[in-house]
Amino acid sequence: MTSAGKRFREALKQESPLQIVGTINAYQALQATKVGHKAIYLSGGGIANASYGLPDLGMTMLEDVCIDIRRITSICDTPLIVDADTGWGHAFNIARTVKEFIRYGAAGLHIEDQVAAKRCGHRPNKELVSTEEMCDRIRAAVDAKKELDPDFYIIARTDAHASEGQQAAIDRAKAYVAAGADAIFAEAIHTLKEYKEFTDAVKIPVLANITEFGATPMFTTEELASVGIDMVLYPLSAFRAMNKAALNVYQELKDKGTQEAVIDTMQTRMELYDMLNYHAYEQKMDELFSKGKAK
Ligand code: PYR
C-alpha cells in the first residue's frame, strides 16, 4: 500500500477544498470513512478533552497522542492528519514526533508557533515563539520525514493573527514556506478577505479551521473555495454533537428512569454491528475456533 502521506496528497488532488474531519476515536474514523470523507483528523484539543478530561492547554504529550493515532490507523486507512501542538520540545524532540507519527501511520501533522504553554487557538492571550524558532521547528520536521515517508505532509500553523495582526501573520506564513512547510494553517481568521490575503501571499495550500463557537464564522466550502482555500478542517464538530447527545441521555436516565424518550437519538445495535463488520468477525471466529466448528 502507498504511504499515508502519499494517500493524503492524492486526496488533496481529488477534492477541492479537501474536507478534513475530526475523528475523536477509531470508531468515528470508521464512520467518517463510511460517509465518504477522504481525510480525517486527530485534534490535540480533542485528545486532551476526550481521552484525558483536560482542557486544550498543552498538557498532553507525544505518547498520549501516539496512543490515539495507533488506535485509528490500525483500523482505518483514510489518511489521518494529526495535531502536533508545538511539537513537544526542541529540534530533536520534533524529529522524534515526526518519526513516531509516521511509524504509527499518520499522513501528516500541523505544528504551531505558540510557546509550549499553549492555549486553544480560539482563546485570547496566546503567546508566540519568534519566527526564527518556528522556522527551526519546521526545518526539523521536514528533515525528519525524509527517510520514513517523504510524502508525510507538514502543515505550519500560525496563531499570529490574534496577537500580532494580519500582516505579521502573513509575513510569518511566508517565512514558514521558505523553511519548507507543505501548507499553511492560518488560525482564528475572521473574514474571507483575510483568507484571500493568505492565499495570494503564499503559493502553497492554505487550510481554514472552521471550528464552531470560535473566532472564525462557519464559512461554506464554496465560500472558502472562492478565496483559494485548499483544505477545510472541522476538528471537533462530531465530538461536540456526540457530547451533547450523551449528556442528554445521562440526564434523561437520571430524570425519568428510562431511555425511552431518547431512543431515537441512538444508533441501533444493528447499525453499530454493520459499521464494525461484526458478523464477518463472528463468522471468522466460527471458522477458526473448534467450539464454533462443532455447532
Ligand atoms: C485542535 O482541534 O486542537 C486544533 O488545534 C485545531
GROMACS .gro file of C-alpha atoms and ligand atoms in nm:
model
  301
    1MET     CA    1   0.000   0.000   0.000
    2THR     CA    2   0.116   0.357  -0.065
    3SER     CA    3   0.237   0.561   0.230
    4ALA     CA    4  -0.015   0.754   0.436
    5GLY     CA    5   0.147   1.080   0.325
    6LYS     CA    6   0.102   0.986  -0.038
    7ARG     CA    7  -0.261   0.890   0.020
    8PHE     CA    8  -0.323   1.230   0.175
    9ARG     CA    9  -0.163   1.407  -0.121
   10GLU     CA   10  -0.385   1.204  -0.354
   11ALA     CA   11  -0.693   1.307  -0.155
   12LEU     CA   12  -0.585   1.670  -0.192
   13LYS     CA   13  -0.588   1.626  -0.570
   14GLN     CA   14  -0.929   1.459  -0.568
   15GLU     CA   15  -1.128   1.713  -0.365
   16SER     CA   16  -1.103   2.090  -0.355
   17PRO     CA   17  -1.119   2.220  -0.095
   18LEU     CA   18  -1.045   1.895   0.083
   19GLN     CA   19  -1.263   1.848   0.390
   20ILE     CA   20  -1.065   1.710   0.684
   21VAL     CA   21  -1.299   1.588   0.955
   22GLY     CA   22  -1.217   1.532   1.319
   23THR     CA   23  -1.247   1.172   1.436
   24ILE     CA   24  -1.206   1.155   1.809
   25ASN     CA   25  -1.153   0.778   1.814
   26ALA     CA   26  -1.123   0.471   1.591
   27TYR     CA   27  -1.497   0.418   1.567
   28GLN     CA   28  -1.556   0.773   1.446
   29ALA     CA   29  -1.279   0.722   1.188
   30LEU     CA   30  -1.482   0.428   1.054
   31GLN     CA   31  -1.800   0.636   1.049
   32ALA     CA   32  -1.639   0.930   0.865
   33THR     CA   33  -1.485   0.692   0.613
   34LYS     CA   34  -1.819   0.515   0.557
   35VAL     CA   35  -1.980   0.850   0.475
   36GLY     CA   36  -1.709   0.905   0.212
   37HIS     CA   37  -1.470   1.152   0.374
   38LYS     CA   38  -1.127   1.136   0.214
   39ALA     CA   39  -0.923   1.274   0.503
   40ILE     CA   40  -0.960   1.256   0.882
   41TYR     CA   41  -0.808   1.444   1.173
   42LEU     CA   42  -0.700   1.387   1.528
   43SER     CA   43  -0.736   1.707   1.730
   44GLY     CA   44  -0.495   1.793   2.012
   45GLY     CA   45  -0.774   1.969   2.196
   46GLY     CA   46  -0.988   1.663   2.134
   47ILE     CA   47  -0.732   1.422   2.280
   48ALA     CA   48  -0.692   1.642   2.588
   49ASN     CA   49  -1.071   1.671   2.630
   50ALA     CA   50  -1.188   1.322   2.535
   51SER     CA   51  -0.902   1.090   2.627
   52TYR     CA   52  -0.784   1.276   2.939
   53GLY     CA   53  -1.071   1.501   3.051
   54LEU     CA   54  -0.837   1.803   3.033
   55PRO     CA   55  -0.857   2.145   2.864
   56ASP     CA   56  -0.657   2.225   2.548
   57LEU     CA   57  -0.366   2.391   2.730
   58GLY     CA   58  -0.061   2.191   2.627
   59MET     CA   59  -0.096   1.923   2.895
   60THR     CA   60  -0.083   1.617   2.668
   61MET     CA   61   0.242   1.488   2.517
   62LEU     CA   62   0.376   1.281   2.228
   63GLU     CA   63   0.296   0.939   2.373
   64ASP     CA   64  -0.059   1.043   2.466
   65VAL     CA   65  -0.119   1.138   2.103
   66CYS     CA   66   0.053   0.828   1.961
   67ILE     CA   67  -0.186   0.605   2.156
   68ASP     CA   68  -0.483   0.759   1.977
   69ILE     CA   69  -0.306   0.761   1.637
   70ARG     CA   70  -0.235   0.388   1.668
   71ARG     CA   71  -0.595   0.311   1.756
   72ILE     CA   72  -0.725   0.493   1.449
   73THR     CA   73  -0.468   0.387   1.189
   74SER     CA   74  -0.482   0.021   1.290
   75ILE     CA   75  -0.845   0.001   1.177
   76CYS     CA   76  -0.879   0.270   0.910
   77ASP     CA   77  -0.668   0.359   0.601
   78THR     CA   78  -0.820   0.701   0.543
   79PRO     CA   79  -0.526   0.943   0.565
   80LEU     CA   80  -0.502   1.096   0.912
   81ILE     CA   81  -0.369   1.444   0.983
   82VAL     CA   82  -0.262   1.488   1.345
   83ASP     CA   83  -0.232   1.794   1.566
   84ALA     CA   84   0.126   1.804   1.697
   85ASP     CA   85   0.067   2.122   1.902
   86THR     CA   86   0.412   2.285   1.940
   87GLY     CA   87   0.598   1.961   1.861
   88TRP     CA   88   0.683   1.899   2.229
   89GLY     CA   89   1.035   2.035   2.258
   90HIS     CA   90   1.337   2.142   2.058
   91ALA     CA   91   1.451   2.024   1.715
   92PHE     CA   92   1.537   1.666   1.814
   93ASN     CA   93   1.208   1.623   2.002
   94ILE     CA   94   1.024   1.747   1.695
   95ALA     CA   95   1.216   1.497   1.479
   96ARG     CA   96   1.103   1.221   1.717
   97THR     CA   97   0.745   1.346   1.694
   98VAL     CA   98   0.752   1.325   1.314
   99LYS     CA   99   0.914   0.982   1.308
  100GLU     CA  100   0.676   0.839   1.568
  101PHE     CA  101   0.374   0.980   1.386
  102ILE     CA  102   0.494   0.821   1.060
  103ARG     CA  103   0.570   0.487   1.228
  104TYR     CA  104   0.219   0.479   1.370
  105GLY     CA  105   0.061   0.553   1.033
  106ALA     CA  106  -0.023   0.925   1.036
  107ALA     CA  107  -0.030   1.103   0.699
  108GLY     CA  108   0.077   1.444   0.822
  109LEU     CA  109   0.072   1.689   1.108
  110HIS     CA  110   0.034   2.051   1.192
  111ILE     CA  111   0.281   2.224   1.415
  112GLU     CA  112   0.222   2.571   1.553
  113ASP     CA  113   0.414   2.883   1.653
  114GLN     CA  114   0.280   2.915   2.008
  115VAL     CA  115   0.501   2.877   2.315
  116ALA     CA  116   0.495   2.539   2.494
  117ALA     CA  117   0.238   2.671   2.744
  118LYS     CA  118  -0.002   2.693   2.453
  119ARG     CA  119  -0.369   2.784   2.450
  120CYS     CA  120  -0.662   2.683   2.235
  121GLY     CA  121  -0.627   2.874   1.905
  122HIS     CA  122  -0.960   3.049   1.959
  123ARG     CA  123  -0.883   3.187   2.307
  124PRO     CA  124  -0.722   3.522   2.395
  125ASN     CA  125  -0.368   3.584   2.527
  126LYS     CA  126  -0.183   3.341   2.304
  127GLU     CA  127   0.195   3.387   2.319
  128LEU     CA  128   0.418   3.304   2.024
  129VAL     CA  129   0.779   3.196   1.975
  130SER     CA  130   0.990   3.403   1.733
  131THR     CA  131   0.964   3.346   1.359
  132GLU     CA  132   1.319   3.204   1.369
  133GLU     CA  133   1.230   2.949   1.635
  134MET     CA  134   0.921   2.839   1.444
  135CYS     CA  135   1.128   2.805   1.126
  136ASP     CA  136   1.365   2.578   1.321
  137ARG     CA  137   1.065   2.366   1.421
  138ILE     CA  138   0.958   2.337   1.058
  139ARG     CA  139   1.308   2.257   0.931
  140ALA     CA  140   1.344   1.987   1.197
  141ALA     CA  141   1.009   1.835   1.095
  142VAL     CA  142   1.087   1.844   0.722
  143ASP     CA  143   1.429   1.687   0.776
  144ALA     CA  144   1.285   1.410   0.995
  145LYS     CA  145   1.024   1.289   0.747
  146LYS     CA  146   1.267   1.226   0.459
  147GLU     CA  147   1.375   0.875   0.547
  148LEU     CA  148   1.044   0.720   0.654
  149ASP     CA  149   0.784   0.896   0.437
  150PRO     CA  150   0.897   1.187   0.217
  151ASP     CA  151   0.529   1.247   0.137
  152PHE     CA  152   0.438   1.299   0.504
  153TYR     CA  153   0.253   1.631   0.497
  154ILE     CA  154   0.378   1.915   0.716
  155ILE     CA  155   0.136   2.197   0.783
  156ALA     CA  156   0.277   2.507   0.957
  157ARG     CA  157   0.017   2.675   1.172
  158THR     CA  158   0.041   3.037   1.264
  159ASP     CA  159  -0.154   3.175   1.557
  160ALA     CA  160  -0.017   3.526   1.490
  161HIS     CA  161  -0.337   3.681   1.354
  162ALA     CA  162  -0.483   3.724   1.705
  163SER     CA  163  -0.177   3.865   1.881
  164GLU     CA  164   0.037   4.028   1.610
  165GLY     CA  165  -0.219   4.112   1.341
  166GLN     CA  166  -0.290   4.005   0.985
  167GLN     CA  167   0.024   4.142   0.817
  168ALA     CA  168   0.256   3.985   1.075
  169ALA     CA  169   0.071   3.654   1.033
  170ILE     CA  170   0.121   3.670   0.656
  171ASP     CA  171   0.490   3.757   0.698
  172ARG     CA  172   0.529   3.459   0.929
  173ALA     CA  173   0.349   3.235   0.680
  174LYS     CA  174   0.592   3.338   0.406
  175ALA     CA  175   0.888   3.256   0.631
  176TYR     CA  176   0.734   2.917   0.711
  177VAL     CA  177   0.700   2.843   0.339
  178ALA     CA  178   1.070   2.927   0.293
  179ALA     CA  179   1.152   2.689   0.582
  180GLY     CA  180   0.991   2.402   0.389
  181ALA     CA  181   0.629   2.373   0.505
  182ASP     CA  182   0.393   2.190   0.268
  183ALA     CA  183   0.096   2.404   0.367
  184ILE     CA  184  -0.010   2.694   0.590
  185PHE     CA  185  -0.278   2.677   0.859
  186ALA     CA  186  -0.398   3.030   0.928
  187GLU     CA  187  -0.561   3.008   1.271
  188ALA     CA  188  -0.852   3.218   1.403
  189ILE     CA  189  -0.911   3.422   1.087
  190HIS     CA  190  -1.226   3.638   1.080
  191THR     CA  191  -1.309   3.714   0.716
  192LEU     CA  192  -1.292   3.566   0.367
  193LYS     CA  193  -1.089   3.870   0.260
  194GLU     CA  194  -0.825   3.781   0.518
  195TYR     CA  195  -0.812   3.423   0.388
  196LYS     CA  196  -0.769   3.562   0.036
  197GLU     CA  197  -0.473   3.770   0.155
  198PHE     CA  198  -0.309   3.449   0.276
  199THR     CA  199  -0.377   3.252  -0.040
  200ASP     CA  200  -0.247   3.541  -0.252
  201ALA     CA  201   0.067   3.570  -0.041
  202VAL     CA  202   0.175   3.205  -0.032
  203LYS     CA  203   0.194   2.971  -0.326
  204ILE     CA  204   0.132   2.654  -0.126
  205PRO     CA  205  -0.204   2.518   0.001
  206VAL     CA  206  -0.379   2.706   0.282
  207LEU     CA  207  -0.601   2.540   0.545
  208ALA     CA  208  -0.902   2.706   0.707
  209ASN     CA  209  -1.007   2.583   1.050
  210ILE     CA  210  -1.387   2.601   1.057
  211THR     CA  211  -1.428   2.512   1.421
  212GLU     CA  212  -1.758   2.602   1.585
  213PHE     CA  213  -1.810   2.865   1.856
  214GLY     CA  214  -1.469   3.025   1.785
  215ALA     CA  215  -1.330   3.331   1.609
  216THR     CA  216  -1.397   3.211   1.253
  217PRO     CA  217  -1.750   3.219   1.104
  218MET     CA  218  -1.883   2.891   0.961
  219PHE     CA  219  -1.787   2.969   0.600
  220THR     CA  220  -1.906   2.709   0.349
  221THR     CA  221  -1.671   2.508   0.129
  222GLU     CA  222  -1.800   2.711  -0.167
  223GLU     CA  223  -1.713   3.042   0.001
  224LEU     CA  224  -1.371   2.913   0.103
  225ALA     CA  225  -1.304   2.781  -0.249
  226SER     CA  226  -1.381   3.129  -0.385
  227VAL     CA  227  -1.083   3.269  -0.189
  228GLY     CA  228  -0.845   2.988  -0.283
  229ILE     CA  229  -0.858   2.774   0.031
  230ASP     CA  230  -0.740   2.416  -0.034
  231MET     CA  231  -0.826   2.241   0.293
  232VAL     CA  232  -1.111   2.289   0.539
  233LEU     CA  233  -1.077   2.147   0.888
  234TYR     CA  234  -1.368   2.054   1.116
  235PRO     CA  235  -1.169   1.939   1.419
  236LEU     CA  236  -1.439   1.873   1.676
  237SER     CA  237  -1.778   1.901   1.503
  238ALA     CA  238  -1.885   1.538   1.552
  239PHE     CA  239  -1.731   1.531   1.901
  240ARG     CA  240  -1.942   1.828   2.012
  241ALA     CA  241  -2.254   1.660   1.876
  242MET     CA  242  -2.166   1.330   2.048
  243ASN     CA  243  -2.110   1.512   2.378
  244LYS     CA  244  -2.444   1.687   2.369
  245ALA     CA  245  -2.630   1.371   2.272
  246ALA     CA  246  -2.461   1.171   2.551
  247LEU     CA  247  -2.529   1.436   2.815
  248ASN     CA  248  -2.893   1.432   2.712
  249VAL     CA  249  -2.911   1.054   2.756
  250TYR     CA  250  -2.747   1.065   3.101
  251GLN     CA  251  -2.990   1.338   3.206
  252GLU     CA  252  -3.290   1.153   3.072
  253LEU     CA  253  -3.195   0.832   3.256
  254LYS     CA  254  -3.146   1.028   3.578
  255ASP     CA  255  -3.471   1.223   3.543
  256LYS     CA  256  -3.708   0.962   3.401
  257GLY     CA  257  -3.563   0.623   3.493
  258THR     CA  258  -3.597   0.511   3.130
  259GLN     CA  259  -3.427   0.587   2.798
  260GLU     CA  260  -3.748   0.552   2.600
  261ALA     CA  261  -3.778   0.921   2.503
  262VAL     CA  262  -3.422   0.938   2.366
  263ILE     CA  263  -3.403   0.603   2.189
  264ASP     CA  264  -3.443   0.777   1.852
  265THR     CA  265  -3.118   0.966   1.915
  266MET     CA  266  -2.926   0.637   1.944
  267GLN     CA  267  -2.752   0.425   1.685
  268THR     CA  268  -2.914   0.083   1.689
  269ARG     CA  269  -2.730  -0.239   1.770
  270MET     CA  270  -2.751  -0.346   1.404
  271GLU     CA  271  -2.618  -0.011   1.280
  272LEU     CA  272  -2.326  -0.045   1.519
  273TYR     CA  273  -2.259  -0.402   1.407
  274ASP     CA  274  -2.272  -0.303   1.040
  275MET     CA  275  -2.022  -0.024   1.097
  276LEU     CA  276  -1.786  -0.266   1.274
  277ASN     CA  277  -1.838  -0.551   1.027
  278TYR     CA  278  -1.931  -0.751   1.333
  279HIS     CA  279  -2.079  -1.050   1.155
  280ALA     CA  280  -1.764  -1.108   0.946
  281TYR     CA  281  -1.563  -1.127   1.268
  282GLU     CA  282  -1.812  -1.370   1.418
  283GLN     CA  283  -1.800  -1.586   1.106
  284LYS     CA  284  -1.420  -1.591   1.124
  285MET     CA  285  -1.443  -1.693   1.486
  286ASP     CA  286  -1.668  -1.982   1.395
  287GLU     CA  287  -1.428  -2.090   1.119
  288LEU     CA  288  -1.117  -2.072   1.336
  289PHE     CA  289  -1.222  -2.199   1.673
  290SER     CA  290  -1.320  -2.558   1.743
  291LYS     CA  291  -1.615  -2.463   1.963
  292GLY     CA  292  -1.773  -2.279   1.669
  293LYS     CA  293  -1.698  -2.562   1.423
  294ALA     CA  294  -1.870  -2.821   1.639
  295LYS     CA  295  -2.203  -2.639   1.616
  296PYR     C1  296  -0.749   2.141   1.781
  296PYR     O1  297  -0.857   2.092   1.746
  296PYR     O2  298  -0.697   2.113   1.889
  296PYR     C2  299  -0.683   2.233   1.692
  296PYR     O3  300  -0.575   2.278   1.724
  296PYR     C3  301  -0.744   2.268   1.567
   0.00000   0.00000   0.00000
